[in-house]
Amino acid sequence: TSYYTPTTKPNSTHLHHHLLRKNNLLLTCFVFFLCSFFYLLGSFQPRATTSLRTTTINCPSSTTFNTTLQKTLDFTTHHSATTINSFPIKTYPPCSINYSEYTPCQHPRRSLKFPRDRLIYRERHCPDKHELLKCRIPAPHGYKNPFKWPTSRDLVWYANVPHKDLTVEKAVQNWIRFEGDRFRFPGGGTMFPNGAGAYIDDIGKLINLNDGSIRTAIDTGCGVASWGAYLMSRNIIAMSFAPRDTHEAQVQFALERGVPALIGVIASKRLPYPSRAFDMAHCSRCLIPWGQYDGVYLIEVDRVLRPGGYWILSGPPINWQKHWKGWQRTKEDLNNEQTQIEKVAKSLCWKKIAQRGDLAIWQKPINHFNCKTNPKFTQTPPFCPVQNSDSAWYTDIKTCLTRLPEVSSKEEVAGGAIARWPKRLDMVPPRVTSGSIEGQPGRYRNVIDMNAYLGGFAASLVKDPLWVMNIVPVEAKADTLGAIYERGLIGTYQSWCEAMSTYPRTCEMEDIMLEMDRILRPEGSVIIRDDVDLLVKVKRIADGLNWESQIVDHEDGPMVREKLLFAVKLYWTAAPADSDQAS
């Protein structure tokens, strides 16, 4: 046996067995003590009458909890605005029937205060805070749930959009017909009286619409959006817009048909879309003076077109040699207009790839490699100074060419190549891979995602018969709308302090929810995901709006503060003309 000294180590095997025997003895004694103690303690307690199935626990707060083994468990969240806050719920009365089609930022009376030059008066001009309505917008009397898609492409209930003017004004052009209690949309247009399907077939003979390279499109001056409606069967989704003008309710018709559309006009402000968003832009007799004002409108189309994207023009002045008499214009006037357009397109480095019949198509270059080295392309318009080309909320259009991202060769696609649809949906958007986006990740036909981030909600629904308008709030820290378009989805910028458009200001929650109530159909749904305290406040306002709502746990269970609120706007309409009560 080795002798122990302060500098020697003990025998590890001997020490291990010694400690093990010692620990076992101590553990045995401790367990014996505990068992004896609790046995004796229990034997001295007074016997209580208990149930094998129910245990009652009386807490100091006098709240009683009953646990019954055979009872069905309820896993729903029991958050109630009325129990948390005892203040009365504020109610919101119905507005007058005169507001049935109220569009706050495109109100005809307010628009008359603004210049008519360049159609500025038809741009968004939102009400001041003291002008905001605090009432619920009624649906027209007799409103019905729209036809299901794809039937809705061709049919709309008359009661939902009670306007017959277009059936007379556009009768020859086959836009719309009135048939008893409904409207029928034959698919015609000013430049395609044989139908949008045949018109799109003609376009498909000039550029490839079937290989997935074209997914997103924009239709300027869309009418009732038949072009966008018929593109959907080809897996191309179009953002259609038109002003609120003498063609009353044309955008409302588009939305009732289940087609993405917004009230809008190309005038003095940028369109509410990021740069490089659309594979294709379209104008069919949209009456936009493309060659005037130093080509500023085509410059804006160039900004939102993707590298390699197409601009399609039909109507004046294309094929003026055939139509000049019907258009009631002189040959010289139409020829000058086309010359102006050709000149502007060339200054943007566009290439005219086809003109056949009533169609002309130009293509934007995939980069500005040659534009910068060719003196012909660097004079008018000049390249814009370095700026945020995606900034589009109340941003003035400038007469300068938006710079494409730098490339190292003339074959490289500026900003990164985009996969063909549907692979595009699952690829990482170039704006993400390049690091240009900073921030943290996160029976219906028309859906709005009010804070879309990268469009994940829309992507998860892409195979369903609906479309999602992805909203990127202008107050968001990360501008992700460009990446949404790079995925083959659509969306727009929006400040929710405004009625789906005034200059940024502090807004109240009730104003946002009143705007949601305005744009929702009767029996339309709302899903909000947020902190439970905020959702309780939202639910109180929802109750005041006469919505049916419920707060529930999400996928992470009841122990997290983030919850989901589901709400449905209950069915109600304006009263009949001879009654003062809403139905």
Coordinates of C-alpha atoms in Angstrom, one line a residue:
T1 CA 0.0 0.0 0.0
S2 CA 1.4 3.4 -1.0
Y3 CA 1.9 5.9 1.7
Y4 CA -0.1 9.2 1.4
T5 CA 1.7 12.5 1.2
P6 CA 0.4 15.9 0.3
T7 CA 2.0 15.6 -3.2
T8 CA 0.7 12.1 -4.1
K9 CA -2.7 11.2 -5.7
P10 CA -4.9 8.6 -4.0
N11 CA -5.6 5.3 -5.7
S12 CA -8.6 6.1 -7.9
T13 CA -10.1 2.5 -7.9
H14 CA -10.0 2.2 -4.1
L15 CA -11.4 5.7 -3.6
H16 CA -14.3 5.0 -6.0
H17 CA -15.4 1.8 -4.2
H18 CA -15.1 3.5 -0.9
L19 CA -17.2 6.5 -1.9
L20 CA -19.8 4.3 -3.6
R21 CA -20.4 2.3 -0.4
K22 CA -20.6 5.4 1.7
N23 CA -23.1 7.1 -0.7
N24 CA -25.3 4.1 -0.9
L25 CA -25.7 3.9 2.8
L26 CA -26.5 7.6 3.2
L27 CA -29.0 7.5 0.3
T28 CA -30.8 4.5 1.9
C29 CA -31.1 6.2 5.2
F30 CA -32.4 9.4 3.7
V31 CA -35.1 7.6 1.7
F32 CA -36.2 5.6 4.7
F33 CA -36.5 8.8 6.7
L34 CA -38.6 10.6 4.1
C35 CA -41.0 7.6 3.7
S36 CA -41.5 7.3 7.4
F37 CA -42.0 11.0 7.9
F38 CA -44.7 11.4 5.3
Y39 CA -46.5 8.2 6.3
L40 CA -46.7 9.4 9.9
L41 CA -47.7 13.0 8.8
G42 CA -50.6 11.6 6.6
S43 CA -51.9 9.3 9.3
F44 CA -52.4 12.3 11.7
Q45 CA -54.4 14.5 9.1
P46 CA -58.2 14.7 9.5
R47 CA -59.9 12.5 6.9
A48 CA -61.7 14.6 4.3
T49 CA -64.6 13.5 2.1
T50 CA -63.1 13.3 -1.4
S51 CA -64.1 12.2 -4.8
L52 CA -62.1 10.0 -7.0
R53 CA -63.1 12.0 -10.0
T54 CA -63.2 15.7 -8.7
T55 CA -60.7 17.7 -6.7
T56 CA -61.6 21.1 -5.4
I57 CA -58.9 23.6 -4.5
N58 CA -59.9 26.7 -2.5
C59 CA -57.4 29.5 -3.2
P60 CA -56.9 32.7 -1.1
S61 CA -58.6 34.7 -3.8
S62 CA -61.7 32.6 -3.3
T63 CA -61.5 31.4 -6.9
T64 CA -62.5 27.7 -7.2
F65 CA -60.9 25.4 -9.7
N66 CA -62.6 22.1 -10.5
T67 CA -60.8 19.4 -12.3
T68 CA -63.0 16.6 -13.6
L69 CA -61.3 13.6 -15.2
Q70 CA -64.2 12.8 -17.5
K71 CA -64.9 16.3 -18.6
T72 CA -64.0 17.3 -22.2
L73 CA -61.0 19.6 -22.1
D74 CA -61.4 23.1 -23.7
F75 CA -58.2 24.3 -25.2
T76 CA -59.6 27.6 -26.6
T77 CA -58.3 31.0 -25.4
H78 CA -60.7 32.8 -23.0
H79 CA -59.7 36.4 -23.4
S80 CA -62.6 38.8 -23.2
A81 CA -62.4 42.5 -23.8
T82 CA -65.5 43.0 -21.7
T83 CA -64.1 41.3 -18.7
I84 CA -60.7 42.9 -18.9
N85 CA -62.1 46.4 -19.5
S86 CA -65.3 47.5 -18.0
F87 CA -65.7 50.6 -20.1
P88 CA -68.7 50.6 -22.5
I89 CA -67.9 49.5 -26.0
K90 CA -68.0 52.4 -28.5
T91 CA -70.4 51.7 -31.3
Y92 CA -70.2 52.9 -34.9
P93 CA -73.5 53.7 -36.7
P94 CA -74.1 53.0 -40.4
C95 CA -73.2 55.8 -42.8
S96 CA -75.7 57.2 -45.2
I97 CA -76.3 55.2 -48.4
N98 CA -74.7 58.1 -50.2
Y99 CA -71.4 56.7 -49.0
S100 CA -71.9 53.2 -50.3
E101 CA -69.0 53.6 -52.8
Y102 CA -67.0 56.1 -50.8
T103 CA -63.3 56.2 -51.7
P104 CA -61.8 58.7 -49.2
C105 CA -58.6 59.5 -51.2
Q106 CA -60.3 59.7 -54.6
H107 CA -63.4 61.7 -53.6
P108 CA -64.7 63.5 -56.7
R109 CA -65.6 66.7 -54.8
R110 CA -62.2 67.0 -53.1
S111 CA -60.4 66.3 -56.4
L112 CA -61.7 69.5 -57.9
K113 CA -59.4 71.5 -55.6
F114 CA -56.3 70.3 -57.4
P115 CA -54.8 71.1 -60.9
R116 CA -56.1 69.3 -63.9
D117 CA -52.7 69.5 -65.6
R118 CA -51.3 66.0 -66.0
L119 CA -54.4 64.6 -64.2
I120 CA -53.0 65.6 -60.8
Y121 CA -56.6 66.0 -59.6
R122 CA -57.2 62.3 -60.1
E123 CA -54.3 61.3 -57.9
R124 CA -54.8 60.4 -54.2
H125 CA -55.8 63.4 -52.1
C126 CA -56.8 62.1 -48.7
P127 CA -59.1 63.8 -46.1
D128 CA -57.7 65.6 -43.1
K129 CA -58.1 64.0 -39.7
H130 CA -61.2 66.1 -38.8
E131 CA -62.9 64.9 -42.0
L132 CA -62.5 61.1 -41.3
L133 CA -65.8 59.3 -41.1
K134 CA -66.6 57.4 -37.9
C135 CA -69.4 55.3 -39.3
R136 CA -69.7 52.0 -41.1
I137 CA -70.0 52.1 -45.0
P138 CA -73.1 50.2 -46.1
A139 CA -73.2 47.8 -48.9
P140 CA -75.9 48.5 -51.5
H141 CA -79.4 47.2 -50.7
G142 CA -79.7 43.6 -52.0
Y143 CA -76.0 42.9 -52.0
K144 CA -75.2 39.3 -52.6
N145 CA -72.0 37.3 -52.1
P146 CA -70.1 37.3 -55.5
F147 CA -70.2 34.4 -57.9
K148 CA -67.4 31.9 -57.2
W149 CA -64.3 31.9 -59.3
P150 CA -64.0 31.3 -62.2
T151 CA -67.7 32.1 -62.8
S152 CA -67.1 35.5 -61.3
R153 CA -64.8 36.4 -64.2
D154 CA -67.9 36.6 -66.4
L155 CA -70.7 37.4 -64.1
V156 CA -71.4 40.1 -61.4
W157 CA -74.6 40.8 -59.5
Y158 CA -76.3 44.0 -60.6
A159 CA -77.2 44.8 -56.9
N160 CA -73.5 44.8 -56.0
V161 CA -72.5 47.5 -58.5
P162 CA -75.7 49.1 -59.6
H163 CA -74.3 51.1 -62.6
K164 CA -75.5 50.6 -66.1
D165 CA -73.7 53.5 -67.8
L166 CA -70.9 51.3 -69.2
T167 CA -73.4 48.9 -70.8
V168 CA -74.5 51.8 -73.0
E169 CA -71.2 53.6 -73.5
K170 CA -69.2 50.5 -74.3
A171 CA -71.9 48.4 -75.9
V172 CA -70.2 48.2 -79.3
Q173 CA -66.8 47.3 -77.7
N174 CA -68.3 44.3 -75.8
W175 CA -67.1 45.4 -72.4
I176 CA -70.2 44.6 -70.4
R177 CA -73.8 43.6 -70.8
F178 CA -76.8 43.9 -68.5
E179 CA -78.9 40.7 -68.2
G180 CA -81.8 40.8 -65.7
D181 CA -80.3 40.8 -62.2
R182 CA -76.6 40.5 -63.3
F183 CA -73.9 41.9 -65.6
R184 CA -72.1 39.7 -68.1
F185 CA -68.5 40.4 -69.2
P186 CA -67.9 38.9 -72.6
G187 CA -64.2 39.8 -72.3
G188 CA -64.2 42.5 -74.9
G189 CA -62.2 45.7 -74.9
T190 CA -61.7 48.9 -77.0
M191 CA -58.9 47.3 -79.0
F192 CA -60.1 43.6 -78.6
P193 CA -63.8 43.5 -79.5
N194 CA -63.3 39.7 -80.3
G195 CA -62.4 39.1 -76.7
A196 CA -59.4 39.3 -74.4
G197 CA -58.6 35.6 -75.0
A198 CA -58.1 36.1 -78.7
Y199 CA -56.1 39.3 -78.0
I200 CA -53.8 37.6 -75.6
D201 CA -53.3 34.8 -78.2
D202 CA -52.1 37.5 -80.6
I203 CA -49.6 38.7 -78.0
G204 CA -48.5 35.2 -77.4
K205 CA -47.5 34.9 -81.1
L206 CA -45.0 37.7 -80.6
I207 CA -43.6 36.9 -77.1
N208 CA -43.6 33.7 -75.1
L209 CA -46.4 33.7 -72.5
N210 CA -46.2 30.0 -71.7
D211 CA -42.7 29.3 -70.5
G212 CA -43.0 30.9 -67.0
S213 CA -40.6 33.8 -67.9
I214 CA -43.6 36.2 -67.6
R215 CA -45.5 36.0 -64.3
T216 CA -46.3 39.5 -63.1
A217 CA -47.9 42.2 -65.3
I218 CA -49.3 45.7 -64.9
D219 CA -52.2 47.1 -66.9
T220 CA -52.4 50.9 -67.1
G221 CA -55.9 52.2 -67.7
C222 CA -57.4 48.8 -67.3
G223 CA -61.1 49.4 -67.8
V224 CA -63.0 46.5 -66.2
A225 CA -59.7 44.5 -66.2
S226 CA -60.6 41.8 -68.8
W227 CA -57.0 41.6 -69.9
G228 CA -55.9 40.7 -66.4
A229 CA -58.9 38.4 -65.9
Y230 CA -58.0 36.3 -68.9
L231 CA -54.3 36.2 -68.1
M232 CA -55.0 34.3 -64.9
S233 CA -55.7 31.0 -66.8
R234 CA -52.1 31.3 -68.2
N235 CA -50.6 31.6 -64.7
I236 CA -49.9 35.3 -65.2
I237 CA -51.1 37.7 -62.5
A238 CA -51.8 41.3 -63.5
M239 CA -52.0 44.4 -61.3
S240 CA -54.7 46.5 -63.0
F241 CA -55.4 50.1 -62.2
A242 CA -57.6 52.9 -63.6
P243 CA -58.7 56.3 -62.2
R244 CA -62.1 57.0 -60.8
D245 CA -63.4 59.0 -63.7
T246 CA -66.4 59.2 -66.0
H247 CA -66.2 55.4 -66.4
E248 CA -67.9 55.0 -63.0
A249 CA -67.1 52.0 -60.9
Q250 CA -64.8 50.3 -63.5
V251 CA -62.3 49.2 -60.8
Q252 CA -65.3 48.1 -58.6
F253 CA -66.4 45.9 -61.5
A254 CA -62.9 44.4 -61.7
L255 CA -62.9 43.6 -57.9
E256 CA -66.3 42.1 -58.0
R257 CA -65.1 39.8 -60.8
G258 CA -62.3 38.6 -58.5
V259 CA -59.4 40.4 -60.4
P260 CA -56.6 42.3 -58.7
A261 CA -57.2 46.1 -59.2
L262 CA -56.7 49.4 -57.6
I263 CA -57.9 53.0 -58.2
G264 CA -54.9 54.8 -59.6
V265 CA -53.5 57.0 -62.3
I266 CA -50.0 57.7 -63.6
A267 CA -49.6 61.5 -63.2
S268 CA -47.0 63.3 -61.1
K269 CA -46.2 60.7 -58.5
R270 CA -44.5 57.3 -58.8
L271 CA -46.8 54.3 -59.0
P272 CA -46.9 52.5 -55.6
Y273 CA -44.7 49.6 -56.7
P274 CA -41.0 49.0 -56.3
S275 CA -38.5 49.1 -59.2
R276 CA -38.0 45.9 -61.3
A277 CA -41.4 44.5 -60.3
F278 CA -43.2 43.5 -63.5
D279 CA -42.3 41.2 -66.3
M280 CA -44.8 42.9 -68.6
A281 CA -46.6 46.3 -68.8
H282 CA -49.6 46.9 -71.0
C283 CA -51.7 49.8 -72.4
S284 CA -54.7 49.2 -74.6
R285 CA -56.0 52.6 -75.6
C286 CA -55.3 53.8 -72.1
L287 CA -55.1 57.5 -73.4
I288 CA -51.8 58.2 -71.6
P289 CA -49.7 60.7 -73.5
W290 CA -46.6 58.6 -73.5
G291 CA -44.5 60.9 -75.6
Q292 CA -45.3 64.1 -73.8
Y293 CA -43.7 65.8 -70.7
D294 CA -40.3 64.6 -71.8
G295 CA -41.4 61.0 -71.7
V296 CA -42.0 61.0 -68.0
Y297 CA -44.7 58.3 -68.1
L298 CA -42.6 55.9 -70.0
I299 CA -39.7 56.6 -67.7
E300 CA -42.0 55.5 -64.8
V301 CA -42.9 52.3 -66.7
D302 CA -39.2 51.7 -67.2
R303 CA -38.6 52.0 -63.4
V304 CA -41.2 49.3 -62.6
L305 CA -40.3 46.9 -65.5
R306 CA -38.0 44.0 -64.7
P307 CA -34.7 43.9 -66.7
G308 CA -35.7 42.2 -70.0
G309 CA -39.4 43.0 -69.4
Y310 CA -41.9 44.0 -72.2
W311 CA -44.0 47.0 -72.8
I312 CA -47.1 46.3 -75.0
L313 CA -49.1 49.1 -76.6
S314 CA -52.2 48.9 -78.7
G315 CA -54.5 51.7 -79.8
P316 CA -53.5 55.2 -80.8
P317 CA -51.1 55.7 -82.4
I318 CA -50.3 52.1 -83.3
N319 CA -51.5 51.2 -86.8
W320 CA -52.8 54.7 -87.3
Q321 CA -52.6 54.2 -91.1
K322 CA -55.7 52.0 -90.7
H323 CA -57.6 53.7 -87.9
W324 CA -57.0 57.4 -88.3
K325 CA -60.4 58.2 -89.5
G326 CA -62.2 56.2 -86.8
W327 CA -60.1 57.9 -84.2
Q328 CA -61.0 61.3 -85.7
R329 CA -57.5 62.5 -85.8
T330 CA -55.2 63.6 -88.6
K331 CA -52.5 61.4 -90.1
E332 CA -49.9 64.0 -89.2
D333 CA -50.9 64.2 -85.5
L334 CA -50.9 60.4 -85.1
N335 CA -47.6 60.0 -86.9
N336 CA -46.0 62.7 -84.7
E337 CA -47.3 60.9 -81.6
Q338 CA -45.7 57.6 -82.7
T339 CA -42.5 59.3 -83.5
Q340 CA -42.4 60.8 -80.0
I341 CA -43.0 57.4 -78.4
E342 CA -40.3 55.7 -80.5
K343 CA -37.8 58.4 -79.6
V344 CA -38.5 58.1 -75.8
A345 CA -38.3 54.3 -76.0
K346 CA -34.9 54.5 -77.8
S347 CA -33.6 56.9 -75.2
L348 CA -34.5 54.4 -72.5
C349 CA -32.3 51.8 -74.3
W350 CA -35.5 49.8 -75.2
K351 CA -35.6 47.6 -78.3
K352 CA -38.7 47.4 -80.4
I353 CA -39.1 43.7 -81.1
A354 CA -42.4 43.6 -83.0
Q355 CA -45.2 45.6 -84.5
R356 CA -48.0 43.5 -86.1
G357 CA -51.5 44.8 -86.7
D358 CA -52.7 46.8 -83.8
L359 CA -49.9 45.6 -81.5
A360 CA -46.4 47.0 -80.8
I361 CA -44.0 45.5 -78.3
W362 CA -40.7 46.9 -76.8
Q363 CA -38.2 45.2 -74.6
K364 CA -36.2 46.7 -71.7
P365 CA -32.5 45.7 -71.7
I366 CA -31.3 43.2 -69.1
N367 CA -28.7 45.8 -67.9
H368 CA -27.4 49.2 -68.7
F369 CA -23.9 47.9 -69.7
N370 CA -24.3 49.1 -73.3
C371 CA -26.3 52.2 -72.4
K372 CA -23.5 53.7 -70.4
T373 CA -20.9 53.1 -73.1
N374 CA -23.0 54.3 -76.0
P375 CA -23.1 58.1 -76.2
K376 CA -26.5 58.0 -77.9
F377 CA -28.2 56.7 -74.7
T378 CA -26.6 58.9 -72.1
Q379 CA -27.9 62.3 -73.2
T380 CA -31.7 62.5 -72.7
P381 CA -32.9 61.5 -70.3
P382 CA -29.8 61.4 -68.0
F383 CA -29.3 58.7 -65.4
C384 CA -30.8 59.6 -62.1
P385 CA -28.4 60.3 -59.2
V386 CA -27.9 57.4 -56.8
Q387 CA -31.2 57.1 -54.9
N388 CA -33.7 54.5 -53.6
S389 CA -35.4 53.4 -56.8
D390 CA -38.0 51.5 -54.7
S391 CA -39.2 54.5 -52.9
A392 CA -42.7 55.1 -54.3
W393 CA -45.0 56.5 -51.6
Y394 CA -45.8 60.1 -52.6
T395 CA -42.5 60.3 -54.5
D396 CA -42.3 62.6 -57.5
I397 CA -41.6 61.1 -60.9
K398 CA -38.3 62.5 -62.3
T399 CA -37.3 62.9 -65.9
C400 CA -34.2 60.8 -65.5
L401 CA -33.5 57.1 -66.2
T402 CA -33.6 54.9 -63.1
R403 CA -30.2 53.2 -62.7
L404 CA -30.2 49.4 -62.8
P405 CA -27.8 47.6 -60.5
E406 CA -24.2 47.4 -61.7
V407 CA -23.1 44.3 -63.7
S408 CA -19.7 43.0 -64.7
S409 CA -20.7 41.9 -68.2
K410 CA -23.3 42.6 -70.8
E411 CA -24.8 39.1 -70.4
E412 CA -25.4 39.5 -66.7
V413 CA -29.0 40.4 -65.5
A414 CA -29.0 43.5 -63.4
G415 CA -30.1 42.8 -59.9
G416 CA -29.9 39.1 -60.4
A417 CA -31.7 36.6 -62.7
I418 CA -35.2 35.4 -61.7
A419 CA -36.3 31.8 -62.1
R420 CA -39.3 31.0 -64.3
W421 CA -42.6 30.4 -62.7
P422 CA -43.4 28.4 -60.6
K423 CA -39.8 27.8 -59.5
R424 CA -39.6 31.5 -58.9
L425 CA -41.9 31.2 -55.9
D426 CA -39.5 29.0 -54.0
M427 CA -36.2 30.6 -54.9
V428 CA -34.6 33.1 -52.6
P429 CA -35.3 36.5 -54.1
P430 CA -32.1 38.3 -55.3
R431 CA -32.9 41.2 -53.0
V432 CA -32.5 38.8 -50.1
T433 CA -29.4 37.0 -51.3
S434 CA -27.7 40.4 -52.1
G435 CA -28.3 41.6 -48.6
S436 CA -30.3 44.7 -49.8
I437 CA -33.2 43.9 -47.4
E438 CA -32.5 44.5 -43.7
G439 CA -34.9 43.6 -40.9
Q440 CA -36.4 40.6 -39.1
P441 CA -38.3 37.8 -40.9
G442 CA -41.8 37.1 -40.1
R443 CA -64.6 30.4 -50.0
Y444 CA -62.5 33.8 -50.6
R445 CA -61.1 35.3 -53.8
N446 CA -59.7 38.7 -52.9
V447 CA -57.3 38.7 -49.9
I448 CA -55.2 41.5 -48.4
D449 CA -52.1 40.7 -46.3
M450 CA -51.8 44.0 -44.4
N451 CA -48.1 43.4 -43.4
A452 CA -46.8 40.9 -45.9
Y453 CA -43.0 41.0 -45.3
L454 CA -41.8 38.5 -47.9
G455 CA -45.2 37.3 -49.0
G456 CA -45.1 34.0 -47.1
F457 CA -48.8 34.0 -46.5
A458 CA -49.5 34.6 -50.2
A459 CA -47.1 31.9 -51.1
S460 CA -48.8 29.3 -48.9
L461 CA -52.1 30.1 -50.7
V462 CA -50.8 30.2 -54.3
K463 CA -52.5 26.9 -55.3
D464 CA -55.9 28.0 -54.0
P465 CA -58.4 29.8 -56.2
L466 CA -57.7 33.3 -54.7
W467 CA -55.2 36.1 -55.0
V468 CA -53.4 38.0 -52.2
M469 CA -52.6 41.7 -52.3
N470 CA -49.4 41.9 -50.3
I471 CA -49.1 45.2 -48.5
V472 CA -45.8 46.6 -47.3
P473 CA -46.5 49.4 -45.0
V474 CA -44.5 52.5 -45.7
E475 CA -43.7 52.7 -42.0
A476 CA -42.0 49.2 -42.1
K477 CA -38.3 49.1 -41.3
A478 CA -37.6 46.7 -44.2
D479 CA -38.8 47.5 -47.7
T480 CA -39.6 44.0 -49.0
L481 CA -42.0 44.7 -51.8
G482 CA -39.4 44.2 -54.5
A483 CA -38.6 40.7 -53.1
I484 CA -42.3 39.9 -53.2
Y485 CA -42.4 40.7 -56.9
E486 CA -39.3 38.7 -57.4
R487 CA -41.1 35.7 -56.1
G488 CA -43.8 36.1 -58.7
L489 CA -46.4 37.7 -56.3
I490 CA -48.0 41.1 -56.4
G491 CA -48.5 43.9 -53.9
T492 CA -48.3 47.6 -53.2
Y493 CA -47.1 50.2 -50.7
Q494 CA -49.6 51.6 -48.2
S495 CA -49.8 53.7 -45.1
W496 CA -52.5 52.3 -42.9
C497 CA -52.8 55.7 -41.3
E498 CA -54.6 56.6 -44.6
A499 CA -57.6 55.3 -46.5
M500 CA -55.7 52.8 -48.8
S501 CA -53.6 56.3 -49.4
T502 CA -52.6 61.7 -46.9
Y503 CA -49.1 62.4 -46.0
P504 CA -47.9 60.3 -43.0
R505 CA -49.5 61.3 -39.7
T506 CA -50.3 59.6 -36.3
C507 CA -53.4 57.5 -36.7
E508 CA -55.8 55.8 -34.3
M509 CA -56.6 52.1 -34.2
E510 CA -60.3 52.8 -34.9
D511 CA -59.4 54.6 -38.1
I512 CA -57.5 51.6 -39.4
M513 CA -60.4 49.3 -38.5
L514 CA -63.0 51.6 -40.0
E515 CA -60.9 51.5 -43.2
M516 CA -60.9 47.7 -43.0
D517 CA -64.6 47.7 -42.6
R518 CA -65.0 49.9 -45.6
I519 CA -63.1 47.6 -48.0
L520 CA -64.4 44.3 -46.6
R521 CA -67.4 42.7 -48.3
P522 CA -70.3 41.7 -46.1
E523 CA -69.3 38.4 -44.5
G524 CA -65.7 39.1 -45.3
S525 CA -63.1 37.9 -42.8
V526 CA -60.1 39.3 -40.9
I527 CA -57.2 37.5 -39.3
I528 CA -54.9 39.5 -37.0
R529 CA -51.8 38.0 -35.3
D530 CA -50.3 40.1 -32.5
D531 CA -49.8 40.5 -28.7
V532 CA -52.8 39.6 -26.7
D533 CA -53.1 43.1 -25.1
L534 CA -53.4 44.7 -28.5
L535 CA -55.9 42.0 -29.7
V536 CA -58.1 42.7 -26.7
K537 CA -58.3 46.4 -27.8
V538 CA -58.9 45.3 -31.4
K539 CA -61.7 43.0 -30.3
R540 CA -63.5 45.9 -28.5
I541 CA -63.5 47.9 -31.7
A542 CA -64.5 44.9 -33.7
D543 CA -67.5 44.4 -31.4
G544 CA -68.4 48.1 -31.9
L545 CA -68.3 47.5 -35.7
N546 CA -70.7 44.7 -35.2
W547 CA -68.2 42.1 -36.3
E548 CA -68.2 38.6 -34.9
S549 CA -64.8 37.9 -33.4
Q550 CA -62.8 35.5 -31.3
I551 CA -59.2 35.4 -29.9
V552 CA -57.5 32.0 -30.0
D553 CA -54.1 30.6 -29.4
H554 CA -51.8 30.0 -32.3
E555 CA -49.5 27.0 -33.0
D556 CA -47.2 27.7 -30.1
G557 CA -49.9 27.1 -27.5
P558 CA -51.5 29.1 -24.7
M559 CA -48.3 30.0 -22.9
V560 CA -47.1 32.7 -25.3
R561 CA -48.5 36.3 -25.4
E562 CA -48.9 36.3 -29.2
K563 CA -52.5 35.3 -30.2
L564 CA -54.7 35.2 -33.3
L565 CA -58.0 37.1 -33.7
F566 CA -60.5 35.8 -36.2
A567 CA -63.3 38.2 -37.2
V568 CA -66.2 38.2 -39.7
K569 CA -68.0 41.3 -40.8
L570 CA -71.6 40.4 -40.4
Y571 CA -74.0 40.7 -43.4
W572 CA -75.8 44.0 -43.5
T573 CA -76.8 46.4 -46.3
A574 CA -78.3 49.8 -46.8
A575 CA -82.1 50.0 -46.4
P576 CA -84.4 50.1 -49.4
A577 CA -84.9 53.5 -51.0
D578 CA -88.3 53.9 -49.1
S579 CA -86.9 52.9 -45.7
D580 CA -84.6 54.6 -43.1
Q581 CA -83.4 51.4 -41.5
A582 CA -80.4 49.2 -42.5
S583 CA -81.1 45.6 -43.2

